[in-house]
Amino acid sequence: MLDMSRWCEWSADTWRGFVRRVPADCPRCMTRARGGRLCPGCASGLIDSMGTGRCLVCRHPQVAGNCPDCAAQAPAFDRLIAVFDYVGVGAELIRLYKVQRRLHLSAILADALATAVKHCDPPISPSTILVPVPARHEGIIQRGFSPAAEVARGLSARLRLPCRPDLLHRSLAGTKQAALGRRARLGALEGVYRCGPVPRGAHIAVVDDVLTTGSTLHHIARLLKAQGAATVTGMVLARALSRVGQTDELARRFD
Ligand SMILES: [Zn+2]
Ligand SMILES: [Zn+2]
């Protein structure tokens, strides 16, 4: 018989280990998995989406030794950490999380991003401050949650780094970015975000779910650096690849 009185003495890690052993369904394909996590097939599909030969700054595949995205627009951020490309299993997980509003997936996604951050080379500064990209107010009302903020919160707990959503605000009156292409987004981003007081010399990690055109991260990095940030790293779940029309279509769907 279970001794219920001892359960309250379990640490968070003990609970996590217990839950992970409980049989449940893989959230993507519904085959048997452990603790509601991805089954081995889906997990490997996620990890394998990113191949080698990536740009060291923005993680886009290089073409003849050059990055087409960085050549089109030199990014203001210092580097990007991304878990998977926006294709296959990864794209479906993002769809389930953002479109189907499966909030519980934030734990799996934060786990995956935390693992990517822990293994990145060179490692991030131990004094890094996490700042989620603020969602549109209409989006929060429709979904009931902010996808980037939930991942940032999970990441903060897993990496033991401070999460400061107060350092970046989104204007209520800002233009809806989702309807715009890359060039138009850059112009329309003016005035949409404003920074709180950024500690001088701070290392900031801007957390988002999908990097589509990269314009938003570029714009926010410029703002943060103007306020005194020393470095800005992007931390995202999915990295969309720039094929003609694709990233703008993603922007329309997921902004
Ligand atoms: Zn699966
Ligand atoms: Zn690049």
PDB file of C-alpha atoms and ligand atoms in Angstrom:
ATOM      1  CA  MET A   1       0.000   0.000   0.000  1.00  0.00           C
ATOM      2  CA  LEU A   2       1.289   3.466  -0.911  1.00  0.00           C
ATOM      3  CA  ASP A   3       2.370   5.674   1.955  1.00  0.00           C
ATOM      4  CA  MET A   4       0.615   8.922   0.970  1.00  0.00           C
ATOM      5  CA  SER A   5       2.267  10.893   3.749  1.00  0.00           C
ATOM      6  CA  ARG A   6       5.649  10.543   2.048  1.00  0.00           C
ATOM      7  CA  TRP A   7       4.548  11.971  -1.296  1.00  0.00           C
ATOM      8  CA  CYS A   8       4.729  15.544  -0.052  1.00  0.00           C
ATOM      9  CA  GLU A   9       8.398  14.968   0.792  1.00  0.00           C
ATOM     10  CA  TRP A  10       9.305  14.205  -2.828  1.00  0.00           C
ATOM     11  CA  SER A  11      11.380  16.778  -4.603  1.00  0.00           C
ATOM     12  CA  ALA A  12      10.352  18.233  -7.975  1.00  0.00           C
ATOM     13  CA  ASP A  13      12.931  15.974  -9.673  1.00  0.00           C
ATOM     14  CA  THR A  14      11.504  12.888  -7.974  1.00  0.00           C
ATOM     15  CA  TRP A  15       8.016  13.805  -9.131  1.00  0.00           C
ATOM     16  CA  ARG A  16       9.273  14.427 -12.660  1.00  0.00           C
ATOM     17  CA  GLY A  17      10.978  11.047 -12.719  1.00  0.00           C
ATOM     18  CA  PHE A  18       7.821   9.356 -11.463  1.00  0.00           C
ATOM     19  CA  VAL A  19       5.572  11.010 -14.054  1.00  0.00           C
ATOM     20  CA  ARG A  20       7.982  10.111 -16.873  1.00  0.00           C
ATOM     21  CA  ARG A  21       7.604   6.406 -16.079  1.00  0.00           C
ATOM     22  CA  VAL A  22       3.817   6.474 -16.244  1.00  0.00           C
ATOM     23  CA  PRO A  23       2.581   5.044 -19.584  1.00  0.00           C
ATOM     24  CA  ALA A  24       0.734   7.610 -21.720  1.00  0.00           C
ATOM     25  CA  ASP A  25       0.344   8.564 -25.382  1.00  0.00           C
ATOM     26  CA  CYS A  26       2.893  10.391 -27.524  1.00  0.00           C
ATOM     27  CA  PRO A  27       1.254  13.824 -28.008  1.00  0.00           C
ATOM     28  CA  ARG A  28       1.965  13.747 -31.747  1.00  0.00           C
ATOM     29  CA  CYS A  29       1.257  10.229 -32.997  1.00  0.00           C
ATOM     30  CA  MET A  30      -0.634   8.741 -30.026  1.00  0.00           C
ATOM     31  CA  THR A  31       1.507   5.615 -29.800  1.00  0.00           C
ATOM     32  CA  ARG A  32       2.449   4.428 -26.326  1.00  0.00           C
ATOM     33  CA  ALA A  33       5.167   6.573 -24.770  1.00  0.00           C
ATOM     34  CA  ARG A  34       6.272   7.421 -21.262  1.00  0.00           C
ATOM     35  CA  GLY A  35       4.856  10.268 -19.201  1.00  0.00           C
ATOM     36  CA  GLY A  36       3.182  12.027 -22.120  1.00  0.00           C
ATOM     37  CA  ARG A  37       6.543  12.593 -23.792  1.00  0.00           C
ATOM     38  CA  LEU A  38       7.378  12.083 -27.464  1.00  0.00           C
ATOM     39  CA  CYS A  39       7.798   8.462 -28.577  1.00  0.00           C
ATOM     40  CA  PRO A  40      11.325   7.539 -29.785  1.00  0.00           C
ATOM     41  CA  GLY A  41      10.290   7.854 -33.463  1.00  0.00           C
ATOM     42  CA  CYS A  42       8.896  11.368 -33.082  1.00  0.00           C
ATOM     43  CA  ALA A  43      11.782  12.431 -30.832  1.00  0.00           C
ATOM     44  CA  SER A  44      14.397  11.362 -33.374  1.00  0.00           C
ATOM     45  CA  GLY A  45      12.423  13.035 -36.195  1.00  0.00           C
ATOM     46  CA  LEU A  46      12.597  16.245 -34.210  1.00  0.00           C
ATOM     47  CA  ILE A  47      16.298  16.086 -33.433  1.00  0.00           C
ATOM     48  CA  ASP A  48      17.346  15.009 -36.931  1.00  0.00           C
ATOM     49  CA  SER A  49      15.614  17.900 -38.709  1.00  0.00           C
ATOM     50  CA  MET A  50      18.645  20.156 -38.339  1.00  0.00           C
ATOM     51  CA  GLY A  51      21.570  18.999 -40.390  1.00  0.00           C
ATOM     52  CA  THR A  52      25.119  20.308 -40.519  1.00  0.00           C
ATOM     53  CA  GLY A  53      26.559  23.227 -42.504  1.00  0.00           C
ATOM     54  CA  ARG A  54      24.550  25.875 -40.683  1.00  0.00           C
ATOM     55  CA  CYS A  55      25.254  29.579 -40.352  1.00  0.00           C
ATOM     56  CA  LEU A  56      26.954  30.137 -36.992  1.00  0.00           C
ATOM     57  CA  VAL A  57      24.825  33.231 -36.350  1.00  0.00           C
ATOM     58  CA  CYS A  58      21.293  32.458 -37.547  1.00  0.00           C
ATOM     59  CA  ARG A  59      21.372  28.643 -38.071  1.00  0.00           C
ATOM     60  CA  HIS A  60      20.182  28.865 -41.669  1.00  0.00           C
ATOM     61  CA  PRO A  61      21.749  26.281 -44.029  1.00  0.00           C
ATOM     62  CA  GLN A  62      24.719  27.823 -45.797  1.00  0.00           C
ATOM     63  CA  VAL A  63      24.860  28.007 -49.580  1.00  0.00           C
ATOM     64  CA  ALA A  64      28.394  27.761 -51.011  1.00  0.00           C
ATOM     65  CA  GLY A  65      29.814  28.786 -47.626  1.00  0.00           C
ATOM     66  CA  ASN A  66      27.548  31.815 -47.259  1.00  0.00           C
ATOM     67  CA  CYS A  67      24.305  32.414 -45.390  1.00  0.00           C
ATOM     68  CA  PRO A  68      21.544  33.784 -47.631  1.00  0.00           C
ATOM     69  CA  ASP A  69      19.637  35.260 -44.667  1.00  0.00           C
ATOM     70  CA  CYS A  70      22.617  37.092 -43.125  1.00  0.00           C
ATOM     71  CA  ALA A  71      23.666  38.304 -46.590  1.00  0.00           C
ATOM     72  CA  ALA A  72      20.196  39.799 -47.115  1.00  0.00           C
ATOM     73  CA  GLN A  73      20.199  41.482 -43.718  1.00  0.00           C
ATOM     74  CA  ALA A  74      23.097  41.486 -41.227  1.00  0.00           C
ATOM     75  CA  PRO A  75      21.375  40.497 -37.973  1.00  0.00           C
ATOM     76  CA  ALA A  76      21.609  42.700 -34.869  1.00  0.00           C
ATOM     77  CA  PHE A  77      21.469  39.589 -32.665  1.00  0.00           C
ATOM     78  CA  ASP A  78      24.702  37.730 -31.905  1.00  0.00           C
ATOM     79  CA  ARG A  79      23.502  34.209 -32.476  1.00  0.00           C
ATOM     80  CA  LEU A  80      20.481  31.963 -32.598  1.00  0.00           C
ATOM     81  CA  ILE A  81      19.896  28.710 -30.710  1.00  0.00           C
ATOM     82  CA  ALA A  82      17.145  26.685 -32.389  1.00  0.00           C
ATOM     83  CA  VAL A  83      15.985  23.142 -31.636  1.00  0.00           C
ATOM     84  CA  PHE A  84      14.564  22.041 -34.970  1.00  0.00           C
ATOM     85  CA  ASP A  85      13.671  23.226 -38.451  1.00  0.00           C
ATOM     86  CA  TYR A  86      10.107  24.175 -39.122  1.00  0.00           C
ATOM     87  CA  VAL A  87       9.355  20.975 -41.029  1.00  0.00           C
ATOM     88  CA  GLY A  88       7.851  17.538 -40.335  1.00  0.00           C
ATOM     89  CA  VAL A  89       7.438  16.531 -36.698  1.00  0.00           C
ATOM     90  CA  GLY A  90       8.576  19.922 -35.424  1.00  0.00           C
ATOM     91  CA  ALA A  91       6.089  21.851 -37.545  1.00  0.00           C
ATOM     92  CA  GLU A  92       3.308  19.566 -36.385  1.00  0.00           C
ATOM     93  CA  LEU A  93       4.226  20.048 -32.731  1.00  0.00           C
ATOM     94  CA  ILE A  94       4.171  23.818 -33.173  1.00  0.00           C
ATOM     95  CA  ARG A  95       0.777  23.542 -34.848  1.00  0.00           C
ATOM     96  CA  LEU A  96      -0.579  21.444 -31.974  1.00  0.00           C
ATOM     97  CA  TYR A  97       0.855  23.882 -29.442  1.00  0.00           C
ATOM     98  CA  LYS A  98      -0.184  27.160 -31.061  1.00  0.00           C
ATOM     99  CA  VAL A  99      -3.171  26.375 -33.274  1.00  0.00           C
ATOM    100  CA  GLN A 100      -4.714  23.502 -31.299  1.00  0.00           C
ATOM    101  CA  ARG A 101      -3.783  25.301 -28.064  1.00  0.00           C
ATOM    102  CA  ARG A 102      -2.303  22.248 -26.346  1.00  0.00           C
ATOM    103  CA  LEU A 103      -0.688  24.138 -23.518  1.00  0.00           C
ATOM    104  CA  HIS A 104       0.723  20.986 -21.896  1.00  0.00           C
ATOM    105  CA  LEU A 105       3.168  20.702 -24.829  1.00  0.00           C
ATOM    106  CA  SER A 106       5.046  23.706 -23.432  1.00  0.00           C
ATOM    107  CA  ALA A 107       6.799  21.326 -20.994  1.00  0.00           C
ATOM    108  CA  ILE A 108       8.068  19.041 -23.787  1.00  0.00           C
ATOM    109  CA  LEU A 109       9.118  22.014 -25.901  1.00  0.00           C
ATOM    110  CA  ALA A 110      10.851  23.767 -22.997  1.00  0.00           C
ATOM    111  CA  ASP A 111      12.688  20.493 -22.246  1.00  0.00           C
ATOM    112  CA  ALA A 112      13.916  20.318 -25.834  1.00  0.00           C
ATOM    113  CA  LEU A 113      15.045  23.958 -25.895  1.00  0.00           C
ATOM    114  CA  ALA A 114      16.752  23.630 -22.500  1.00  0.00           C
ATOM    115  CA  THR A 115      18.700  20.635 -23.814  1.00  0.00           C
ATOM    116  CA  ALA A 116      19.756  22.589 -26.910  1.00  0.00           C
ATOM    117  CA  VAL A 117      20.932  25.509 -24.754  1.00  0.00           C
ATOM    118  CA  LYS A 118      22.861  23.227 -22.387  1.00  0.00           C
ATOM    119  CA  HIS A 119      24.726  21.677 -25.329  1.00  0.00           C
ATOM    120  CA  CYS A 120      25.378  24.817 -27.352  1.00  0.00           C
ATOM    121  CA  ASP A 121      28.993  25.672 -28.132  1.00  0.00           C
ATOM    122  CA  PRO A 122      30.257  28.113 -26.957  1.00  0.00           C
ATOM    123  CA  PRO A 123      28.060  27.989 -23.845  1.00  0.00           C
ATOM    124  CA  ILE A 124      25.838  30.935 -22.975  1.00  0.00           C
ATOM    125  CA  SER A 125      26.841  33.332 -20.215  1.00  0.00           C
ATOM    126  CA  PRO A 126      25.758  32.080 -16.754  1.00  0.00           C
ATOM    127  CA  SER A 127      24.317  35.566 -16.131  1.00  0.00           C
ATOM    128  CA  THR A 128      21.972  35.398 -19.134  1.00  0.00           C
ATOM    129  CA  ILE A 129      18.533  36.970 -18.652  1.00  0.00           C
ATOM    130  CA  LEU A 130      15.596  35.365 -20.509  1.00  0.00           C
ATOM    131  CA  VAL A 131      13.111  37.736 -22.135  1.00  0.00           C
ATOM    132  CA  PRO A 132      10.093  36.308 -24.020  1.00  0.00           C
ATOM    133  CA  VAL A 133       8.857  38.054 -27.164  1.00  0.00           C
ATOM    134  CA  PRO A 134       5.526  39.579 -26.101  1.00  0.00           C
ATOM    135  CA  ALA A 135       2.519  38.182 -27.958  1.00  0.00           C
ATOM    136  CA  ARG A 136      -0.203  40.264 -29.531  1.00  0.00           C
ATOM    137  CA  HIS A 137      -2.975  40.937 -27.034  1.00  0.00           C
ATOM    138  CA  GLU A 138      -5.550  39.513 -29.465  1.00  0.00           C
ATOM    139  CA  GLY A 139      -3.474  36.330 -29.726  1.00  0.00           C
ATOM    140  CA  ILE A 140      -3.370  35.887 -25.950  1.00  0.00           C
ATOM    141  CA  ILE A 141      -7.125  36.380 -25.735  1.00  0.00           C
ATOM    142  CA  GLN A 142      -7.742  33.844 -28.531  1.00  0.00           C
ATOM    143  CA  ARG A 143      -5.358  31.167 -27.198  1.00  0.00           C
ATOM    144  CA  GLY A 144      -5.602  31.854 -23.530  1.00  0.00           C
ATOM    145  CA  PHE A 145      -1.823  31.888 -23.190  1.00  0.00           C
ATOM    146  CA  SER A 146       1.331  33.340 -24.696  1.00  0.00           C
ATOM    147  CA  PRO A 147       3.301  30.515 -26.392  1.00  0.00           C
ATOM    148  CA  ALA A 148       6.685  32.246 -26.083  1.00  0.00           C
ATOM    149  CA  ALA A 149       6.120  33.297 -22.472  1.00  0.00           C
ATOM    150  CA  GLU A 150       5.187  29.749 -21.431  1.00  0.00           C
ATOM    151  CA  VAL A 151       8.320  28.300 -23.046  1.00  0.00           C
ATOM    152  CA  ALA A 152      10.468  31.035 -21.457  1.00  0.00           C
ATOM    153  CA  ARG A 153       8.996  30.258 -18.050  1.00  0.00           C
ATOM    154  CA  GLY A 154       9.761  26.553 -18.463  1.00  0.00           C
ATOM    155  CA  LEU A 155      13.235  27.360 -19.727  1.00  0.00           C
ATOM    156  CA  SER A 156      13.893  29.599 -16.726  1.00  0.00           C
ATOM    157  CA  ALA A 157      13.067  26.764 -14.316  1.00  0.00           C
ATOM    158  CA  ARG A 158      15.142  24.198 -16.207  1.00  0.00           C
ATOM    159  CA  LEU A 159      18.229  26.405 -16.712  1.00  0.00           C
ATOM    160  CA  ARG A 160      17.896  28.325 -13.439  1.00  0.00           C
ATOM    161  CA  LEU A 161      18.129  31.620 -15.284  1.00  0.00           C
ATOM    162  CA  PRO A 162      16.009  34.693 -14.478  1.00  0.00           C
ATOM    163  CA  CYS A 163      13.030  35.374 -16.746  1.00  0.00           C
ATOM    164  CA  ARG A 164      12.234  39.100 -17.146  1.00  0.00           C
ATOM    165  CA  PRO A 165       9.118  39.630 -19.299  1.00  0.00           C
ATOM    166  CA  ASP A 166       9.040  43.195 -17.936  1.00  0.00           C
ATOM    167  CA  LEU A 167      12.089  44.120 -20.052  1.00  0.00           C
ATOM    168  CA  LEU A 168      10.111  44.032 -23.295  1.00  0.00           C
ATOM    169  CA  HIS A 169       6.601  45.310 -23.946  1.00  0.00           C
ATOM    170  CA  ARG A 170       4.374  45.273 -26.968  1.00  0.00           C
ATOM    171  CA  SER A 171       2.349  48.318 -27.830  1.00  0.00           C
ATOM    172  CA  LEU A 172      -1.408  47.863 -27.847  1.00  0.00           C
ATOM    173  CA  ALA A 173      -1.615  50.025 -30.941  1.00  0.00           C
ATOM    174  CA  GLY A 174       1.055  48.130 -32.919  1.00  0.00           C
ATOM    175  CA  THR A 175       0.408  47.038 -36.476  1.00  0.00           C
ATOM    176  CA  LYS A 176      -0.505  43.371 -36.870  1.00  0.00           C
ATOM    177  CA  GLN A 177       2.742  41.850 -38.147  1.00  0.00           C
ATOM    178  CA  ALA A 178       1.148  38.643 -39.338  1.00  0.00           C
ATOM    179  CA  ALA A 179      -0.235  40.147 -42.516  1.00  0.00           C
ATOM    180  CA  LEU A 180       3.113  41.524 -43.670  1.00  0.00           C
ATOM    181  CA  GLY A 181       6.082  40.194 -45.601  1.00  0.00           C
ATOM    182  CA  ARG A 182       9.729  40.457 -44.553  1.00  0.00           C
ATOM    183  CA  ARG A 183      10.439  43.955 -45.872  1.00  0.00           C
ATOM    184  CA  ALA A 184       7.130  45.400 -44.720  1.00  0.00           C
ATOM    185  CA  ARG A 185       7.548  43.801 -41.284  1.00  0.00           C
ATOM    186  CA  LEU A 186      10.820  45.610 -40.670  1.00  0.00           C
ATOM    187  CA  GLY A 187       9.230  49.004 -41.324  1.00  0.00           C
ATOM    188  CA  ALA A 188       6.051  48.187 -39.450  1.00  0.00           C
ATOM    189  CA  LEU A 189       7.990  47.005 -36.373  1.00  0.00           C
ATOM    190  CA  GLU A 190       8.957  50.583 -35.547  1.00  0.00           C
ATOM    191  CA  GLY A 191       7.172  51.517 -32.341  1.00  0.00           C
ATOM    192  CA  VAL A 192       5.660  48.070 -31.761  1.00  0.00           C
ATOM    193  CA  TYR A 193       8.070  47.049 -28.981  1.00  0.00           C
ATOM    194  CA  ARG A 194       9.588  49.085 -26.196  1.00  0.00           C
ATOM    195  CA  CYS A 195      12.194  48.069 -23.647  1.00  0.00           C
ATOM    196  CA  GLY A 196      12.104  48.420 -19.896  1.00  0.00           C
ATOM    197  CA  PRO A 197      15.316  49.433 -18.100  1.00  0.00           C
ATOM    198  CA  VAL A 198      17.920  46.925 -19.323  1.00  0.00           C
ATOM    199  CA  PRO A 199      20.847  46.325 -16.931  1.00  0.00           C
ATOM    200  CA  ARG A 200      23.954  47.802 -18.607  1.00  0.00           C
ATOM    201  CA  GLY A 201      26.172  45.124 -20.088  1.00  0.00           C
ATOM    202  CA  ALA A 202      23.486  42.447 -19.668  1.00  0.00           C
ATOM    203  CA  HIS A 203      23.481  39.262 -21.713  1.00  0.00           C
ATOM    204  CA  ILE A 204      19.913  38.871 -22.958  1.00  0.00           C
ATOM    205  CA  ALA A 205      18.319  35.790 -24.494  1.00  0.00           C
ATOM    206  CA  VAL A 206      15.155  36.600 -26.428  1.00  0.00           C
ATOM    207  CA  VAL A 207      12.838  33.563 -26.335  1.00  0.00           C
ATOM    208  CA  ASP A 208      10.296  32.870 -29.082  1.00  0.00           C
ATOM    209  CA  ASP A 209       8.559  29.834 -30.508  1.00  0.00           C
ATOM    210  CA  VAL A 210       9.208  30.171 -34.251  1.00  0.00           C
ATOM    211  CA  LEU A 211      11.755  32.326 -36.041  1.00  0.00           C
ATOM    212  CA  THR A 212      10.069  33.126 -39.345  1.00  0.00           C
ATOM    213  CA  THR A 213      11.703  35.991 -41.221  1.00  0.00           C
ATOM    214  CA  GLY A 214      14.064  36.942 -38.364  1.00  0.00           C
ATOM    215  CA  SER A 215      12.904  40.559 -38.627  1.00  0.00           C
ATOM    216  CA  THR A 216      11.340  40.628 -35.160  1.00  0.00           C
ATOM    217  CA  LEU A 217      14.437  39.242 -33.423  1.00  0.00           C
ATOM    218  CA  HIS A 218      16.641  41.630 -35.409  1.00  0.00           C
ATOM    219  CA  HIS A 219      14.498  44.595 -34.413  1.00  0.00           C
ATOM    220  CA  ILE A 220      14.281  43.617 -30.726  1.00  0.00           C
ATOM    221  CA  ALA A 221      18.047  43.017 -30.550  1.00  0.00           C
ATOM    222  CA  ARG A 222      18.625  46.534 -31.853  1.00  0.00           C
ATOM    223  CA  LEU A 223      16.324  47.973 -29.172  1.00  0.00           C
ATOM    224  CA  LEU A 224      17.935  45.972 -26.358  1.00  0.00           C
ATOM    225  CA  LYS A 225      21.453  46.924 -27.420  1.00  0.00           C
ATOM    226  CA  ALA A 226      20.465  50.578 -27.668  1.00  0.00           C
ATOM    227  CA  GLN A 227      19.327  50.267 -24.052  1.00  0.00           C
ATOM    228  CA  GLY A 228      22.674  48.837 -22.941  1.00  0.00           C
ATOM    229  CA  ALA A 229      22.547  45.059 -23.527  1.00  0.00           C
ATOM    230  CA  ALA A 230      26.002  43.651 -24.303  1.00  0.00           C
ATOM    231  CA  THR A 231      24.813  40.622 -26.259  1.00  0.00           C
ATOM    232  CA  VAL A 232      21.491  39.334 -27.551  1.00  0.00           C
ATOM    233  CA  THR A 233      20.956  35.643 -28.252  1.00  0.00           C
ATOM    234  CA  GLY A 234      17.825  34.283 -29.868  1.00  0.00           C
ATOM    235  CA  MET A 235      16.402  31.078 -28.347  1.00  0.00           C
ATOM    236  CA  VAL A 236      13.642  29.533 -30.441  1.00  0.00           C
ATOM    237  CA  LEU A 237      12.000  26.171 -30.873  1.00  0.00           C
ATOM    238  CA  ALA A 238      11.708  26.180 -34.646  1.00  0.00           C
ATOM    239  CA  ARG A 239      13.727  27.833 -37.386  1.00  0.00           C
ATOM    240  CA  ALA A 240      11.873  28.377 -40.654  1.00  0.00           C
ATOM    241  CA  LEU A 241      13.954  28.167 -43.806  1.00  0.00           C
ATOM    242  CA  SER A 242      13.737  30.989 -46.297  1.00  0.00           C
ATOM    243  CA  ARG A 243      12.188  29.652 -49.447  1.00  0.00           C
ATOM    244  CA  VAL A 244      10.283  32.105 -51.573  1.00  0.00           C
ATOM    245  CA  GLY A 245       6.958  32.793 -49.940  1.00  0.00           C
ATOM    246  CA  GLN A 246       7.333  30.204 -47.194  1.00  0.00           C
ATOM    247  CA  THR A 247       8.503  32.347 -44.300  1.00  0.00           C
ATOM    248  CA  ASP A 248       5.984  35.065 -45.042  1.00  0.00           C
ATOM    249  CA  GLU A 249       3.231  32.462 -45.129  1.00  0.00           C
ATOM    250  CA  LEU A 250       4.453  31.148 -41.743  1.00  0.00           C
ATOM    251  CA  ALA A 251       4.436  34.680 -40.406  1.00  0.00           C
ATOM    252  CA  ARG A 252       0.819  35.048 -41.406  1.00  0.00           C
ATOM    253  CA  ARG A 253      -0.141  31.797 -39.703  1.00  0.00           C
ATOM    254  CA  PHE A 254       1.821  31.983 -36.492  1.00  0.00           C
ATOM    255  CA  ASP A 255       2.579  35.574 -35.553  1.00  0.00           C
TER     256      ASP A 255
HETATM  257 ZN    ZN B   1       5.110   9.770 -31.586  1.00  0.00          ZN
HETATM  258 ZN    ZN B   2      22.947  33.509 -41.106  1.00  0.00          ZN
END
